[in-house]
Amino acid sequence: MTSTAYIVPFDHQSSSDLVPGLNPARSGPLLPPATTPKGWNDPHLYNTPESKLTVLSSLGEKFPSNLEVFVDASADPHAAGKLVDLSRICVVCSFVSWCSPAVAAYLALYKFTLKTSPPSPFNPSQKEPIPERLTFLLFNPPRNGSEAPFMQSLRTLPERYLMELPANMMTPTVFTERVKAEFSGLANVEIFVHDEAWAAEKNMNTFLSVTHGTSVPAKFLEIHYKGASSPDAQPLAFVGKGITFDSGGISLKPAEVSGAAAVVSAALAIAQLRIPINLIVCTPLTENMPGPSATKPGDIIYAMSGKSVEVDNTDAEGRLILADAIYYTSTTYKPHTLIDVATLTGAMRIALGEIFSGVFSTSDSLWEQLRAAGETEYDRFWRMPLDEDFGPQIHSSNADLQNAGGTPGGSCTAALFLKPFADGIEPAEGEQEPAMKWAHIDLGGKMEAQKAMAGRPVRSLVEYACRLANN
C-alpha cells in the first residue's frame, strides 16, 4: 500500500495558499472517504485509496520557525515512528525554510533498537539493507536544488547510532571500520587509522596513559577532506573525544564517544554536500578501564607538547586524550581554526542543562560565527568564561598542569586545561593576530534529550562550514 501524508507548517486559520495547489481552507477535495478511529481528533484518515491523502496535519497556530521539536513515538501514536502504514511523507513548506520541517521529520523518525523483530538496521550482523519505512518527498522543492543534498545527507549521518551502540559493538577498531564504510566512495576524502605504536612514536603520552588499563587496542583516526579549489589551502580542523567505554579508570564511576561521533558526522555531511573547504578531523579512540597497568591518581605524564601533567582523577580522561590530539592537529596541519568537541564535564550539564552547549573560545569572531550557526539550526551555544583566574585550580600541583581542578567551575577549568595544547592561539612575536582560532565545545547535557541521542552539534558545525565557505 502507498499512502501519502502532508506535513504542513502553517497557521490553520489562514485562508491563503500555502504553496500553489494546496490551501488548508479548501482541502476538502483532497480528503477521500475514510474511517477515523473513535476519539481521535486530528484529521488522520484510514482505509483510504492508494495515492490519496492520508494525513493533513497543521503544526499549529503561529508555529514558530525556530522551534526544535522532539517526538516520543512510544508516547505519541501520531509520531513519525508510529506511522507504520505510511510509505511516503510529503513535507510542505510555507513561511519556514523547507529544510526545517524536513530535518525535524528525519530526527523524529529515528529510533534506535537492537531488537530482532522487526529487523533493526543497527544490527551489525544485518547483511541486507532494510528498506526505509518512510520516504520523504518535497511538495515544492527549491528550483535551484541548492539545499536538496542536505536532506539526503541526513539519511547517513552516523552520530546517533555511533553513540547508542554498546561498547562490545563499538570498540575503537569497530568505530574506525564503521567510519570507513560511511565515507566509502566519497570524493576528495582520505582516511588514516593509526595504532598505539604510532601514537608512542609521536609521544602522545597523555592519550596513551588512558589506554593502559584496557586490553582493547586504541586507535587514532584521521579524516582528510579536500574540497577547496586548492588542496593546499589552509584547513579547518575538528577534534573529537572518543571514549568508547568509560569505567572511570581507577576513579570508578557509559561511553563518551559523542565528540568523536559529532565531528565524524559533520565531516561526512560536509563531504557529501561537497562544501568547498579543506577539513582535517582527528579523533583519539580508546576505552578507559581499571587494570594492573592502569594509570593511577598522582601519576605525572609528559604530554606530546612537552608539558607535564599530573593525573589527579582518572575519570577526567577526556581532556588527557584531547590534549595530545589538539596539539598534534594544530602543529601538524596548521589549521586556521580548530574546534574540539566533547561531552567533557558534568558541570556543563548543571550549568546549561539540555538547552545549550557551552563554548569556550579565544576568538570573539569565531564565537560569533558559531553562535549564528547554532541559532540558524536551533542547536544553540552559550559562551562560557575562559579566564586565567581559574588557573590556580589546575596549576598548583607538582606538574605544569593538573587534569582536575575540583568542583567549582569544573567546565571552566577543563577548558583552561586544554588551552595550552592549542598551538597558535597566541600572536607570534611581531604579529597582531594569532595564527589559529580555537573553540572548545562542551556538550554537557545537550548530547541527550528525552532519553535519546540528540545528534548535536552536527547541524551547527555543518552550517558553520557552509558559512565559512560562502565567506
C-alpha positions as CSV (number, residue, x, y, z in Angstrom):
1,M,0.0,0.0,0.0
2,T,1.2,3.5,-0.8
3,S,-0.2,6.4,1.2
4,T,0.9,10.0,1.5
5,A,0.9,12.3,4.5
6,Y,1.3,16.1,4.0
7,I,3.2,17.7,6.9
8,V,2.2,21.4,6.7
9,P,3.8,24.0,8.9
10,F,1.1,26.7,8.6
11,D,-1.4,28.8,10.6
12,H,-4.5,26.7,10.4
13,Q,-6.7,29.8,10.3
14,S,-5.0,31.0,7.2
15,S,-7.2,31.3,4.0
16,S,-4.3,31.8,1.5
17,D,-2.5,29.2,-0.5
18,L,0.5,27.7,1.4
19,V,2.0,26.7,-1.9
20,P,0.5,26.5,-5.3
21,G,-2.2,23.9,-5.3
22,L,-2.6,23.5,-1.5
23,N,-4.9,25.7,0.6
24,P,-5.9,24.5,4.0
25,A,-9.3,26.1,3.8
26,R,-10.1,24.3,0.5
27,S,-8.5,20.9,1.3
28,G,-11.8,19.1,1.2
29,P,-11.3,17.6,-2.3
30,L,-8.1,16.1,-1.2
31,L,-9.8,14.1,1.5
32,P,-11.2,10.8,0.3
33,P,-14.0,8.9,2.0
34,A,-12.4,7.1,5.0
35,T,-12.9,6.0,8.6
36,T,-11.5,7.7,11.6
37,P,-10.9,5.8,14.9
38,K,-13.3,7.0,17.6
39,G,-11.8,9.5,20.0
40,W,-9.1,10.8,17.6
41,N,-9.5,14.5,17.0
42,D,-6.8,15.0,14.3
43,P,-7.7,14.6,10.6
44,H,-5.8,11.3,10.3
45,L,-7.7,9.2,7.8
46,Y,-7.6,5.4,7.4
47,N,-8.6,2.8,4.8
48,T,-8.1,5.4,2.1
49,P,-7.5,4.5,-1.6
50,E,-3.9,4.4,-2.8
51,S,-2.4,7.7,-3.9
52,K,-5.0,9.7,-1.9
53,L,-4.2,12.0,1.0
54,T,-4.0,10.1,4.3
55,V,-2.9,12.8,6.7
56,L,-3.3,16.6,6.6
57,S,-1.8,18.0,9.7
58,S,-1.1,21.5,10.8
59,L,1.8,22.2,13.2
60,G,-0.5,24.7,15.0
61,E,-1.4,28.3,15.0
62,K,1.6,30.7,14.8
63,F,4.0,27.9,14.8
64,P,7.5,29.5,15.4
65,S,10.1,28.9,12.8
66,N,12.9,28.4,15.3
67,L,11.2,25.7,17.5
68,E,13.1,22.4,17.8
69,V,10.6,19.5,18.1
70,F,11.3,16.1,19.8
71,V,8.7,13.4,19.1
72,D,8.4,10.5,21.5
73,A,7.0,7.7,19.3
74,S,6.3,5.5,22.3
75,A,4.0,8.1,23.9
76,D,2.5,9.7,20.8
77,P,0.7,7.4,18.4
78,H,0.7,10.1,15.8
79,A,4.5,10.4,15.8
80,A,6.5,9.6,12.7
81,G,7.9,6.4,14.3
82,K,4.4,5.0,14.6
83,L,3.1,5.8,11.2
84,V,3.7,2.3,10.1
85,D,1.0,2.3,7.4
86,L,2.6,5.2,5.5
87,S,5.2,4.8,2.9
88,R,5.6,8.4,1.9
89,I,5.5,11.7,3.8
90,C,5.4,14.9,1.8
91,V,6.9,17.9,3.5
92,V,5.1,21.1,2.5
93,C,6.7,24.4,3.2
94,S,5.3,27.9,3.6
95,F,6.9,30.6,5.7
96,V,9.7,28.5,7.1
97,S,12.6,27.1,5.1
98,W,11.7,23.7,3.6
99,C,14.8,22.3,5.2
100,S,13.5,22.8,8.8
101,P,10.4,20.5,8.6
102,A,12.4,18.0,6.6
103,V,15.1,17.8,9.2
104,A,12.5,17.7,12.0
105,A,10.8,14.8,10.3
106,Y,14.1,12.8,10.0
107,L,15.0,13.5,13.6
108,A,11.6,12.4,14.8
109,L,11.7,9.2,12.8
110,Y,15.0,8.0,14.4
111,K,14.5,5.2,16.9
112,F,17.5,3.1,18.0
113,T,16.9,-0.6,18.8
114,L,18.7,-3.9,18.6
115,K,15.5,-6.0,18.8
116,T,15.4,-8.8,16.3
117,S,11.7,-8.3,15.3
118,P,11.2,-6.3,13.3
119,P,14.8,-6.4,12.0
120,S,16.9,-3.5,13.1
121,P,19.1,-1.5,10.6
122,F,21.5,-1.0,13.5
123,N,22.2,-4.7,13.9
124,P,25.9,-5.1,13.0
125,S,25.3,-8.6,11.5
126,Q,22.5,-7.4,9.3
127,K,23.8,-8.2,5.8
128,E,20.9,-6.9,3.6
129,P,19.8,-3.3,3.8
130,I,16.4,-2.8,5.3
131,P,14.0,-0.7,3.1
132,E,13.1,2.6,4.7
133,R,9.6,2.6,6.1
134,L,9.1,6.2,5.1
135,T,10.3,8.1,2.1
136,F,10.3,11.9,2.4
137,L,9.4,13.9,-0.6
138,L,9.2,17.7,-1.3
139,F,5.9,19.1,-2.4
140,N,7.6,22.2,-3.7
141,P,11.4,21.6,-3.9
142,P,13.8,24.6,-4.4
143,R,14.1,25.4,-8.0
144,N,17.9,25.5,-8.0
145,G,18.1,22.4,-5.8
146,S,20.8,24.1,-3.7
147,E,19.5,22.7,-0.4
148,A,18.3,19.3,-1.6
149,P,21.5,17.4,-0.9
150,F,21.3,18.2,2.8
151,M,18.1,16.1,3.2
152,Q,20.0,13.2,1.5
153,S,23.0,13.7,3.8
154,L,20.7,13.3,6.8
155,R,20.0,9.7,5.8
156,T,23.5,8.6,6.6
157,L,24.6,10.8,9.5
158,P,26.0,8.2,11.8
159,E,26.4,10.2,15.0
160,R,23.4,8.9,16.9
161,Y,24.0,5.2,16.4
162,L,27.7,5.5,17.0
163,M,26.7,6.9,20.4
164,E,24.0,4.4,21.1
165,L,25.8,1.1,20.2
166,P,27.1,-0.7,23.3
167,A,30.8,-1.0,24.0
168,N,31.1,-4.5,22.7
169,M,29.8,-3.4,19.3
170,M,31.7,-0.1,19.3
171,T,35.3,-0.6,20.1
172,P,37.9,1.8,18.7
173,T,38.6,-0.6,15.9
174,V,34.9,-1.1,15.1
175,F,34.4,2.7,15.2
176,T,37.1,3.2,12.6
177,E,35.7,0.5,10.3
178,R,32.2,2.0,10.5
179,V,33.6,5.4,9.6
180,K,35.5,4.0,6.6
181,A,32.3,2.3,5.4
182,E,30.3,5.5,5.8
183,F,32.8,7.5,3.7
184,S,33.3,4.8,1.1
185,G,33.0,6.3,-2.4
186,L,33.1,9.9,-1.4
187,A,35.3,12.1,-3.5
188,N,38.3,14.1,-2.0
189,V,38.4,12.0,1.2
190,E,41.3,10.1,2.7
191,I,41.1,8.2,6.0
192,F,44.0,7.2,8.2
193,V,43.9,4.9,11.2
194,H,46.9,4.9,13.5
195,D,47.7,2.4,16.2
196,E,49.3,2.7,19.6
197,A,52.8,2.2,18.3
198,W,52.3,5.3,16.0
199,A,51.0,7.3,19.0
200,A,54.0,6.3,21.0
201,E,56.4,7.5,18.2
202,K,54.6,10.8,18.4
203,N,55.0,10.9,22.2
204,M,51.2,11.1,22.7
205,N,51.7,10.1,26.3
206,T,48.6,11.6,27.8
207,F,46.5,9.8,25.2
208,L,48.3,6.5,25.9
209,S,48.0,6.9,29.6
210,V,44.3,6.3,29.3
211,T,44.8,3.1,27.3
212,H,46.9,1.3,29.9
213,G,44.0,-0.4,31.8
214,T,42.3,-2.0,28.8
215,S,43.2,-4.9,26.5
216,V,41.2,-3.4,23.7
217,P,43.6,-1.6,21.2
218,A,43.3,2.1,21.0
219,K,43.2,3.9,17.6
220,F,43.8,7.4,16.4
221,L,41.5,8.3,13.4
222,E,42.1,11.0,10.9
223,I,39.8,12.1,8.1
224,H,41.1,14.5,5.4
225,Y,38.6,16.2,3.1
226,K,40.0,18.4,0.4
227,G,37.1,20.2,-1.1
228,A,38.7,23.7,-1.6
229,S,39.8,24.8,-5.1
230,S,43.4,24.4,-3.8
231,P,44.3,21.2,-2.0
232,D,47.0,23.2,-0.2
233,A,44.5,25.8,1.2
234,Q,44.7,26.2,5.0
235,P,42.2,23.8,6.5
236,L,39.5,23.9,9.2
237,A,40.1,21.3,11.9
238,F,37.7,19.3,14.1
239,V,38.9,17.2,17.1
240,G,36.5,14.9,18.9
241,K,36.8,12.9,22.2
242,G,36.3,9.2,21.6
243,I,36.0,7.2,24.8
244,T,34.2,4.0,23.6
245,F,33.7,2.8,27.2
246,D,34.3,4.7,30.4
247,S,34.6,3.0,33.7
248,G,36.3,6.0,35.2
249,G,39.6,4.2,35.3
250,I,40.8,3.7,38.9
251,S,38.3,6.5,39.9
252,L,35.4,4.1,39.4
253,K,32.1,5.5,38.3
254,P,28.7,4.7,29.9
255,A,30.6,5.5,26.8
256,E,31.6,9.1,25.9
257,V,32.1,8.9,22.2
258,S,29.8,11.8,21.4
259,G,32.5,14.2,20.5
260,A,34.2,11.9,18.0
261,A,30.8,10.9,16.6
262,A,29.8,14.5,16.2
263,V,32.9,15.6,14.3
264,V,32.9,12.5,12.1
265,S,29.3,13.0,11.2
266,A,29.8,16.7,10.5
267,A,32.7,15.7,8.2
268,L,30.5,13.2,6.4
269,A,27.8,15.8,5.7
270,I,30.4,18.3,4.6
271,A,31.9,15.8,2.2
272,Q,28.5,14.7,0.9
273,L,27.5,18.3,0.3
274,R,30.9,19.0,-1.4
275,I,31.3,22.1,0.6
276,P,34.4,23.9,-0.9
277,I,36.7,23.8,2.1
278,N,39.6,21.7,3.3
279,L,38.9,19.9,6.6
280,I,41.0,17.8,9.0
281,V,39.3,15.6,11.6
282,C,41.2,13.9,14.4
283,T,39.7,11.6,16.9
284,P,41.6,9.6,19.6
285,L,39.7,6.5,20.4
286,T,40.1,4.2,23.5
287,E,38.4,2.6,26.4
288,N,39.1,3.9,29.9
289,M,39.3,0.9,32.2
290,P,40.9,-0.2,35.5
291,G,43.6,-2.8,35.4
292,P,47.0,-3.8,36.7
293,S,48.7,-1.4,34.3
294,A,46.2,1.4,34.6
295,T,47.2,5.0,35.2
296,K,46.9,5.9,38.9
297,P,45.9,9.1,40.6
298,G,49.0,11.1,41.3
299,D,50.9,9.8,38.2
300,I,52.8,12.5,36.3
301,I,53.0,12.3,32.5
302,Y,54.8,14.3,29.8
303,A,52.4,15.2,27.0
304,M,53.3,15.4,23.3
305,S,53.8,19.1,23.8
306,G,56.4,18.5,26.5
307,K,54.2,19.8,29.3
308,S,54.0,17.7,32.5
309,V,50.5,16.7,33.6
310,E,49.5,15.3,37.0
311,V,46.6,12.8,36.8
312,D,44.5,13.9,39.8
313,N,41.4,12.0,38.7
314,T,41.4,9.2,36.1
315,D,37.8,9.9,35.3
316,A,38.9,13.2,33.8
317,E,40.4,11.2,31.0
318,G,38.7,13.1,28.1
319,R,41.0,16.1,28.5
320,L,44.0,13.8,28.6
321,I,43.3,12.3,25.2
322,L,42.2,15.6,23.7
323,A,45.4,17.4,24.9
324,D,47.6,15.3,22.6
325,A,45.0,15.3,19.8
326,I,44.7,19.1,19.8
327,Y,48.4,19.6,19.9
328,Y,49.1,17.1,17.1
329,T,46.4,18.6,14.9
330,S,47.4,22.2,15.5
331,T,51.1,21.7,15.0
332,T,50.9,19.2,12.1
333,Y,48.3,20.7,9.9
334,K,48.4,24.4,10.9
335,P,44.6,25.0,10.6
336,H,43.2,28.5,10.5
337,T,40.5,27.3,13.0
338,L,40.4,24.3,15.4
339,I,37.2,23.3,17.1
340,D,37.2,20.4,19.6
341,V,34.0,18.7,20.7
342,A,33.4,16.6,23.7
343,T,31.0,15.6,26.4
344,L,33.7,16.7,28.8
345,T,32.1,17.7,32.1
346,G,29.1,17.0,34.2
347,A,29.5,20.6,35.4
348,M,28.2,21.7,31.9
349,R,25.0,19.8,32.3
350,I,24.5,21.5,35.7
351,A,25.2,24.9,34.2
352,L,23.3,24.8,30.9
353,G,21.0,21.7,31.1
354,E,19.9,20.3,27.8
355,I,19.3,23.6,26.2
356,F,22.7,24.9,25.2
357,S,26.2,23.6,24.5
358,G,28.9,25.5,26.2
359,V,31.6,27.2,24.1
360,F,35.0,28.4,25.3
361,S,36.9,30.4,22.7
362,T,39.9,32.6,22.4
363,S,38.3,34.3,19.4
364,D,35.4,36.7,19.5
365,S,34.8,36.3,15.8
366,L,34.8,32.5,15.9
367,W,32.4,32.6,18.9
368,E,30.0,34.9,16.9
369,Q,30.1,32.6,13.9
370,L,29.3,29.6,16.0
371,R,26.5,31.4,17.8
372,A,24.9,32.5,14.5
373,A,25.2,28.9,13.0
374,G,23.7,27.5,16.2
375,E,20.7,29.9,16.1
376,T,20.1,29.1,12.4
377,E,19.8,25.4,13.2
378,Y,18.3,25.9,16.7
379,D,21.2,23.9,18.0
380,R,22.3,26.6,20.3
381,F,25.6,27.6,22.0
382,W,26.3,29.7,25.1
383,R,29.7,31.3,25.6
384,M,31.4,30.4,28.8
385,P,34.4,32.1,30.6
386,L,37.9,31.1,29.6
387,D,39.6,33.1,32.3
388,E,43.0,32.6,33.8
389,D,41.6,33.4,37.2
390,F,40.5,29.7,37.3
391,G,44.2,28.8,36.8
392,P,45.3,28.1,40.4
393,Q,42.9,25.2,40.5
394,I,44.9,23.3,37.9
395,H,48.3,24.9,38.2
396,S,49.1,24.3,41.9
397,S,50.4,20.7,41.6
398,N,53.9,19.4,41.1
399,A,53.4,19.4,37.4
400,D,52.7,22.1,34.8
401,L,49.0,21.1,34.8
402,Q,46.6,19.0,36.9
403,N,43.9,17.2,35.0
404,A,41.1,18.1,37.5
405,G,40.6,21.3,39.4
406,G,37.8,20.4,41.8
407,T,34.1,21.0,41.7
408,P,33.9,24.8,41.4
409,G,33.9,26.0,37.8
410,G,34.5,22.4,36.6
411,S,33.8,23.0,33.0
412,C,35.9,26.2,33.0
413,T,39.0,24.5,34.5
414,A,38.6,21.7,32.0
415,A,38.6,24.2,29.1
416,L,41.5,26.0,30.6
417,F,43.4,22.7,30.8
418,L,43.1,22.2,27.1
419,K,44.1,25.8,26.1
420,P,47.9,25.4,26.3
421,F,47.7,22.5,23.8
422,A,46.1,24.6,21.1
423,D,49.3,25.8,19.4
424,G,49.0,29.1,17.6
425,I,46.2,30.8,19.6
426,E,48.7,33.5,20.9
427,P,50.0,36.0,18.4
428,A,53.6,35.3,17.4
429,E,56.3,38.0,18.1
430,G,55.7,41.0,15.9
431,E,52.2,39.8,14.9
432,Q,48.9,41.3,16.0
433,E,46.6,38.3,15.1
434,P,47.0,34.7,16.2
435,A,47.7,32.1,13.6
436,M,44.8,29.9,14.7
437,K,41.3,30.5,16.2
438,W,40.2,27.9,18.8
439,A,37.0,26.9,20.3
440,H,36.2,24.1,22.8
441,I,32.6,22.8,22.7
442,D,31.4,21.0,25.9
443,L,28.2,19.2,25.0
444,G,27.4,18.5,28.7
445,G,23.7,17.5,28.9
446,K,22.9,18.5,25.3
447,M,24.1,15.3,23.7
448,E,21.0,13.6,25.0
449,A,17.4,14.7,25.0
450,Q,14.3,12.8,26.1
451,K,16.4,9.7,26.7
452,A,17.7,9.6,23.1
453,M,20.9,10.8,21.5
454,A,20.1,14.2,20.0
455,G,22.7,14.3,17.3
456,R,24.2,17.6,18.4
457,P,26.0,19.7,17.4
458,V,26.4,18.2,13.9
459,R,23.9,20.5,12.1
460,S,25.5,23.6,13.7
461,L,29.0,22.5,12.6
462,V,27.8,21.9,9.1
463,E,26.1,25.3,9.0
464,Y,29.3,26.9,10.3
465,A,31.3,25.2,7.5
466,C,28.8,26.4,4.9
467,R,29.0,29.9,6.1
468,L,32.8,29.7,6.2
469,A,32.9,28.6,2.5
470,N,30.5,31.3,1.4
471,N,32.6,34.0,3.1
